[in-house]
mmCIF file of C-alpha atoms in Angstrom:
data_model
loop_
_atom_site.group_PDB
_atom_site.id
_atom_site.type_symbol
_atom_site.label_atom_id
_atom_site.label_comp_id
_atom_site.label_asym_id
_atom_site.label_seq_id
_atom_site.Cartn_x
_atom_site.Cartn_y
_atom_site.Cartn_z
ATOM 1 C CA MET A 1 6.633 13.794 -9.603
ATOM 2 C CA ALA A 2 3.008 12.665 -9.737
ATOM 3 C CA TYR A 3 4.025 8.987 -9.678
ATOM 4 C CA SER A 4 6.382 9.599 -6.763
ATOM 5 C CA THR A 5 3.618 11.353 -4.852
ATOM 6 C CA ARG A 6 1.285 8.424 -5.413
ATOM 7 C CA VAL A 7 3.874 5.888 -4.258
ATOM 8 C CA TRP A 8 4.672 7.777 -1.059
ATOM 9 C CA GLY A 9 0.948 8.294 -0.508
ATOM 10 C CA ILE A 10 0.528 4.526 -0.272
ATOM 11 C CA VAL A 11 2.794 4.349 2.784
ATOM 12 C CA PRO A 12 0.455 6.165 5.248
ATOM 13 C CA THR A 13 -2.444 4.077 3.920
ATOM 14 C CA ILE A 14 -0.628 0.824 4.716
ATOM 15 C CA MET A 15 0.312 2.142 8.149
ATOM 16 C CA GLN A 16 -3.305 3.121 8.848
ATOM 17 C CA ILE A 17 -4.607 -0.293 7.779
ATOM 18 C CA SER A 18 -2.052 -2.085 9.956
ATOM 19 C CA LYS A 19 -2.666 0.091 13.017
ATOM 20 C CA ASP A 20 -3.081 -1.877 16.216
ATOM 21 C CA PRO A 21 -5.423 -0.711 19.033
ATOM 22 C CA THR A 22 -2.759 -1.343 21.696
ATOM 23 C CA ASN A 23 -0.431 1.041 19.844
ATOM 24 C CA PHE A 24 2.707 -0.860 20.941
ATOM 25 C CA TYR A 25 4.281 -0.320 17.546
ATOM 26 C CA ILE A 26 3.109 0.365 14.018
ATOM 27 C CA GLY A 27 2.059 -2.644 11.954
ATOM 28 C CA ARG A 28 1.715 -5.132 14.802
ATOM 29 C CA SER A 29 -1.399 -6.771 13.356
ATOM 30 C CA LEU A 30 0.072 -6.706 9.845
ATOM 31 C CA TRP A 31 3.242 -8.548 10.844
ATOM 32 C CA LEU A 32 1.246 -11.041 12.885
ATOM 33 C CA SER A 33 -0.882 -11.777 9.814
ATOM 34 C CA LEU A 34 2.219 -12.110 7.650
ATOM 35 C CA THR A 35 3.644 -14.784 9.945
ATOM 36 C CA PHE A 36 0.581 -17.005 9.453
ATOM 37 C CA ILE A 37 0.512 -16.293 5.702
ATOM 38 C CA TYR A 38 4.202 -17.092 5.362
ATOM 39 C CA VAL A 39 3.973 -20.384 7.232
ATOM 40 C CA SER A 40 0.881 -21.339 5.208
ATOM 41 C CA VAL A 41 2.595 -20.568 1.892
ATOM 42 C CA VAL A 42 5.659 -22.614 2.839
ATOM 43 C CA TYR A 43 3.408 -25.526 3.793
ATOM 44 C CA VAL A 44 1.461 -25.381 0.517
ATOM 45 C CA VAL A 45 4.382 -24.994 -1.910
ATOM 46 C CA GLN A 46 6.386 -27.818 -0.340
ATOM 47 C CA ILE A 47 3.727 -30.309 -1.457
ATOM 48 C CA THR A 48 5.082 -30.279 -5.028
ATOM 49 C CA TRP A 49 8.547 -31.197 -3.679
ATOM 50 C CA TYR A 50 7.398 -33.882 -1.277
ATOM 51 C CA ASP A 51 8.109 -36.827 -3.668
ATOM 52 C CA LEU A 52 11.221 -35.323 -5.205
ATOM 53 C CA ALA A 53 13.096 -38.646 -5.235
ATOM 54 C CA LYS A 54 10.296 -40.286 -7.251
ATOM 55 C CA ASP A 55 10.038 -37.307 -9.622
ATOM 56 C CA PHE A 56 13.751 -37.560 -10.469
ATOM 57 C CA GLN A 57 14.183 -39.876 -13.476
ATOM 58 C CA CYS A 58 16.983 -40.596 -15.928
ATOM 59 C CA HIS A 59 16.707 -41.895 -19.512
ATOM 60 C CA GLY A 60 18.449 -45.050 -20.642
ATOM 61 C CA ASN A 61 19.318 -48.365 -19.067
ATOM 62 C CA ILE A 62 20.233 -47.169 -15.601
ATOM 63 C CA SER A 63 20.125 -49.114 -12.364
ATOM 64 C CA LYS A 64 18.453 -47.926 -9.170
ATOM 65 C CA ALA A 65 21.846 -47.480 -7.520
ATOM 66 C CA CYS A 66 23.030 -45.239 -10.350
ATOM 67 C CA LEU A 67 19.744 -43.338 -10.288
ATOM 68 C CA ALA A 68 20.121 -42.737 -6.561
ATOM 69 C CA GLU A 69 23.707 -41.578 -7.042
ATOM 70 C CA CYS A 70 22.673 -39.183 -9.818
ATOM 71 C CA TYR A 71 19.976 -37.824 -7.532
ATOM 72 C CA GLU A 72 22.426 -37.268 -4.692
ATOM 73 C CA THR A 73 24.924 -35.667 -7.066
ATOM 74 C CA HIS A 74 22.367 -33.200 -8.411
ATOM 75 C CA PHE A 75 20.720 -32.283 -5.104
ATOM 76 C CA ILE A 76 23.828 -31.644 -3.050
ATOM 77 C CA ARG A 77 22.137 -29.085 -0.802
ATOM 78 C CA PRO A 78 18.716 -29.514 0.817
ATOM 79 C CA VAL A 79 15.742 -27.673 -0.657
ATOM 80 C CA LEU A 80 12.872 -28.235 1.742
ATOM 81 C CA GLY A 81 15.200 -28.005 4.730
ATOM 82 C CA VAL A 82 16.020 -24.413 3.815
ATOM 83 C CA TRP A 83 12.327 -23.594 3.369
ATOM 84 C CA TYR A 84 11.444 -25.087 6.746
ATOM 85 C CA ALA A 85 14.286 -23.217 8.427
ATOM 86 C CA VAL A 86 13.234 -19.850 6.987
ATOM 87 C CA GLY A 87 9.577 -20.658 7.681
ATOM 88 C CA PHE A 88 10.558 -21.163 11.324
ATOM 89 C CA VAL A 89 12.912 -18.175 11.610
ATOM 90 C CA PHE A 90 10.406 -15.665 10.216
ATOM 91 C CA PRO A 91 7.721 -16.129 12.923
ATOM 92 C CA PHE A 92 10.385 -16.822 15.563
ATOM 93 C CA ILE A 93 11.931 -13.364 15.110
ATOM 94 C CA PHE A 94 8.484 -11.776 15.292
ATOM 95 C CA PHE A 95 7.452 -13.570 18.491
ATOM 96 C CA VAL A 96 10.819 -12.842 20.133
ATOM 97 C CA MET A 97 10.344 -9.150 19.451
ATOM 98 C CA GLU A 98 6.727 -9.360 20.588
ATOM 99 C CA PHE A 99 7.800 -11.038 23.834
ATOM 100 C CA PHE A 100 10.465 -8.483 24.736
ATOM 101 C CA VAL A 101 8.322 -5.511 23.742
ATOM 102 C CA SER A 102 5.334 -6.754 25.739
ATOM 103 C CA GLN A 103 7.525 -7.495 28.769
ATOM 104 C CA SER A 104 9.089 -4.048 28.622
ATOM 105 C CA VAL A 105 5.723 -2.327 28.270
ATOM 106 C CA ARG A 106 4.279 -4.396 31.102
ATOM 107 C CA LYS A 107 7.095 -3.405 33.447
ATOM 108 C CA GLN A 108 6.684 0.246 32.551
ATOM 109 C CA SER A 109 2.927 0.020 33.077
ATOM 110 C CA LYS A 110 3.406 -1.447 36.566
ATOM 111 C CA MET A 111 5.915 1.246 37.484
ATOM 112 C CA PHE A 112 3.563 3.903 36.192
ATOM 113 C CA LYS A 113 0.565 2.591 38.189
ATOM 114 C CA LYS A 114 2.603 2.601 41.384
ATOM 115 C CA GLN A 115 3.733 6.182 40.811
ATOM 116 C CA ASN A 116 0.320 7.538 39.856
ATOM 117 C CA THR A 117 -2.160 5.825 42.183
ATOM 118 C CA ASP A 118 -3.356 9.157 43.584
ATOM 119 C CA ASN A 119 -3.585 11.019 40.258
ATOM 120 C CA LYS A 120 -6.735 11.730 38.292
ATOM 121 C CA GLU A 121 -8.001 9.402 35.537
ATOM 122 C CA ASP A 122 -7.449 11.863 32.715
ATOM 123 C CA HIS A 123 -3.876 12.358 33.780
ATOM 124 C CA THR A 124 -3.413 8.610 34.016
ATOM 125 C CA GLU A 125 -4.737 8.022 30.514
ATOM 126 C CA LYS A 126 -2.429 10.680 29.172
ATOM 127 C CA LYS A 127 0.594 9.088 30.804
ATOM 128 C CA GLU A 128 -0.369 5.587 29.634
ATOM 129 C CA ASP A 129 -0.371 6.827 26.054
ATOM 130 C CA GLU A 130 3.167 8.082 26.582
ATOM 131 C CA ILE A 131 4.259 4.605 27.666
ATOM 132 C CA PHE A 132 3.550 3.293 24.182
ATOM 133 C CA ASP A 133 5.259 6.225 22.433
ATOM 134 C CA LEU A 134 8.365 4.772 20.795
ATOM 135 C CA SER A 135 9.868 8.238 20.383
ATOM 136 C CA GLN A 136 10.160 8.404 24.189
ATOM 137 C CA LYS A 137 11.385 4.798 24.600
ATOM 138 C CA LYS A 138 14.682 4.388 22.768
ATOM 139 C CA PRO A 139 15.269 0.714 23.722
ATOM 140 C CA LEU A 140 11.866 -0.268 22.315
ATOM 141 C CA LEU A 141 12.497 1.792 19.217
ATOM 142 C CA ALA A 142 15.911 0.182 18.729
ATOM 143 C CA MET A 143 14.372 -3.276 19.141
ATOM 144 C CA TYR A 144 11.717 -2.396 16.575
ATOM 145 C CA LEU A 145 14.327 -1.236 14.047
ATOM 146 C CA VAL A 146 16.541 -4.271 14.658
ATOM 147 C CA TYR A 147 13.522 -6.460 13.934
ATOM 148 C CA PHE A 148 13.217 -4.968 10.444
ATOM 149 C CA LEU A 149 16.928 -5.379 9.772
ATOM 150 C CA ALA A 150 16.847 -9.007 10.950
ATOM 151 C CA GLN A 151 13.838 -9.891 8.816
ATOM 152 C CA LEU A 152 15.344 -8.063 5.850
ATOM 153 C CA SER A 153 18.655 -9.928 6.192
ATOM 154 C CA VAL A 154 16.938 -13.320 6.385
ATOM 155 C CA GLN A 155 14.812 -12.626 3.319
ATOM 156 C CA VAL A 156 17.774 -11.324 1.295
ATOM 157 C CA ILE A 157 19.760 -14.490 2.024
ATOM 158 C CA PHE A 158 16.735 -16.661 1.278
ATOM 159 C CA LEU A 159 16.067 -14.846 -2.007
ATOM 160 C CA VAL A 160 19.663 -15.364 -3.129
ATOM 161 C CA ILE A 161 19.418 -19.077 -2.318
ATOM 162 C CA LEU A 162 16.125 -19.400 -4.206
ATOM 163 C CA ILE A 163 17.286 -17.626 -7.366
ATOM 164 C CA HIS A 164 20.935 -18.662 -7.627
ATOM 165 C CA SER A 165 20.892 -22.109 -6.021
ATOM 166 C CA GLN A 166 17.469 -23.750 -6.110
ATOM 167 C CA LEU A 167 15.910 -22.397 -9.297
ATOM 168 C CA PRO A 168 18.727 -23.742 -11.535
ATOM 169 C CA LEU A 169 18.111 -27.222 -10.086
ATOM 170 C CA VAL A 170 14.840 -27.487 -12.009
ATOM 171 C CA LYS A 171 15.475 -24.984 -14.802
ATOM 172 C CA LYS A 172 18.738 -26.261 -16.307
ATOM 173 C CA SER A 173 19.315 -29.542 -18.125
ATOM 174 C CA ILE A 174 20.575 -32.407 -15.972
ATOM 175 C CA TRP A 175 23.413 -34.630 -17.187
ATOM 176 C CA CYS A 176 24.687 -37.341 -14.873
ATOM 177 C CA SER A 177 28.030 -39.126 -15.107
ATOM 178 C CA THR A 178 29.653 -40.768 -12.076
ATOM 179 C CA ARG A 179 32.486 -43.177 -11.434
ATOM 180 C CA ILE A 180 30.211 -46.115 -10.739
ATOM 181 C CA CYS A 181 27.693 -45.329 -13.502
ATOM 182 C CA GLN A 182 29.580 -45.305 -16.799
ATOM 183 C CA GLY A 183 28.273 -43.063 -19.536
ATOM 184 C CA THR A 184 26.315 -39.821 -19.494
ATOM 185 C CA TYR A 185 22.623 -39.996 -18.668
ATOM 186 C CA ALA A 186 20.041 -37.323 -19.405
ATOM 187 C CA CYS A 187 17.884 -36.838 -16.313
ATOM 188 C CA VAL A 188 14.671 -34.907 -15.798
ATOM 189 C CA ILE A 189 12.502 -33.816 -12.882
ATOM 190 C CA MET A 190 8.792 -34.455 -13.213
ATOM 191 C CA GLY A 191 6.499 -31.510 -12.491
ATOM 192 C CA THR A 192 9.124 -28.914 -13.382
ATOM 193 C CA GLN A 193 6.639 -26.088 -13.936
ATOM 194 C CA GLU A 194 4.972 -26.587 -10.560
ATOM 195 C CA LYS A 195 8.324 -26.652 -8.791
ATOM 196 C CA MET A 196 9.473 -23.507 -10.596
ATOM 197 C CA MET A 197 6.243 -21.725 -9.677
ATOM 198 C CA SER A 198 6.692 -22.666 -6.013
ATOM 199 C CA ILE A 199 10.174 -21.118 -6.022
ATOM 200 C CA ILE A 200 8.907 -18.001 -7.810
ATOM 201 C CA LEU A 201 6.058 -17.686 -5.295
ATOM 202 C CA LEU A 202 8.460 -17.837 -2.351
ATOM 203 C CA ALA A 203 10.780 -15.357 -4.066
ATOM 204 C CA THR A 204 7.862 -12.964 -4.665
ATOM 205 C CA LEU A 205 6.804 -13.242 -1.034
ATOM 206 C CA SER A 206 10.383 -12.537 0.055
ATOM 207 C CA VAL A 207 10.502 -9.420 -2.137
ATOM 208 C CA LEU A 208 7.204 -8.260 -0.617
ATOM 209 C CA ILE A 209 8.493 -8.739 2.929
ATOM 210 C CA MET A 210 11.760 -6.974 2.060
ATOM 211 C CA THR A 211 9.792 -4.041 0.647
ATOM 212 C CA LEU A 212 7.661 -3.823 3.788
ATOM 213 C CA CYS A 213 10.751 -3.999 6.010
ATOM 214 C CA ILE A 214 12.404 -1.115 4.163
ATOM 215 C CA MET A 215 9.154 0.858 4.123
ATOM 216 C CA PHE A 216 8.473 0.394 7.845
ATOM 217 C CA PHE A 217 12.110 1.059 8.742
ATOM 218 C CA LEU A 218 12.220 4.390 6.903
ATOM 219 C CA TYR A 219 8.771 5.394 8.131
ATOM 220 C CA THR A 220 9.678 4.560 11.736
ATOM 221 C CA MET A 221 12.922 6.491 11.513
ATOM 222 C CA ASN A 222 11.035 9.514 10.202
ATOM 223 C CA ALA A 223 8.029 9.230 12.545
ATOM 224 C CA TYR A 224 9.813 8.522 15.827
ATOM 225 C CA LEU A 225 13.339 9.858 15.457
ATOM 226 C CA VAL A 226 13.151 12.875 13.149
ATOM 227 C CA THR A 227 9.615 13.988 14.001
ATOM 228 C CA GLY A 228 10.070 13.128 17.682
ATOM 229 C CA ALA A 229 13.270 15.155 17.864
ATOM 230 C CA ASN A 230 11.582 18.128 16.220
ATOM 231 C CA LEU A 231 8.650 17.959 18.628
ATOM 232 C CA SER A 232 10.960 17.796 21.634
ATOM 233 C CA LYS A 233 12.864 20.846 20.382
ATOM 234 C CA ARG A 234 9.621 22.762 19.917
ATOM 235 C CA TYR A 235 8.463 21.725 23.381
ATOM 236 C CA ARG A 236 11.701 22.901 24.965
ATOM 237 C CA GLY A 237 11.535 26.158 23.014
ATOM 238 C CA SER A 238 7.999 26.805 24.201
ATOM 239 C CA ILE A 239 9.051 26.248 27.822
ATOM 240 C CA LYS A 240 11.935 28.692 27.488
ATOM 241 C CA PHE A 241 9.608 31.227 25.867
ATOM 242 C CA ARG A 242 7.137 30.942 28.732
ATOM 243 C CA GLN A 243 9.892 31.364 31.283
#
């Protein structure tokens, strides 16, 4: 029970740290920082895979044509291409959500200013805060939740590819035998440890992002749907009581 209390106590701390002054949605600054960190990590770890063709070597009297064929046989699917694609998709999803959320909030702000030009400043400030309340704006809330599900899905797929497809490429022994190249050649990849660490680093980052997506999704559901519904019920009950 004590450990569970500590774990759930971390969640409000993370939310408080990632709070954005515009209050569009929780964790805006955190997710913006993660996009730059993610792109930077992908750029750094790909350096060890840049000369993959040169790092692939086979023992024995093997020609360059056979070596190239063994390389193509082993690396059937692209490695860096997948990393670049995920490195592009991750910030792309964030900026798409940011664009639609900001456009929606901007339209609501303009409509609000037109409707409240003659009101007092304190009333205006109160209404502007309500514009950014996701519990009152279901489309924005739905977009926010879909963002977490999209990022979670991408990272789950990427993690499966890293562990079950790319990690065995450098972890298992390589034996090459083709129609043109007679015999069985033992092949190795230079810098195996560095390449394995780059995959493990990307997998760890994916697990971190998946954890944050689940955490933010559950917290948002509780903060804006459950809590918001309870507050609206209390507000309606208080109105009926006054009447």
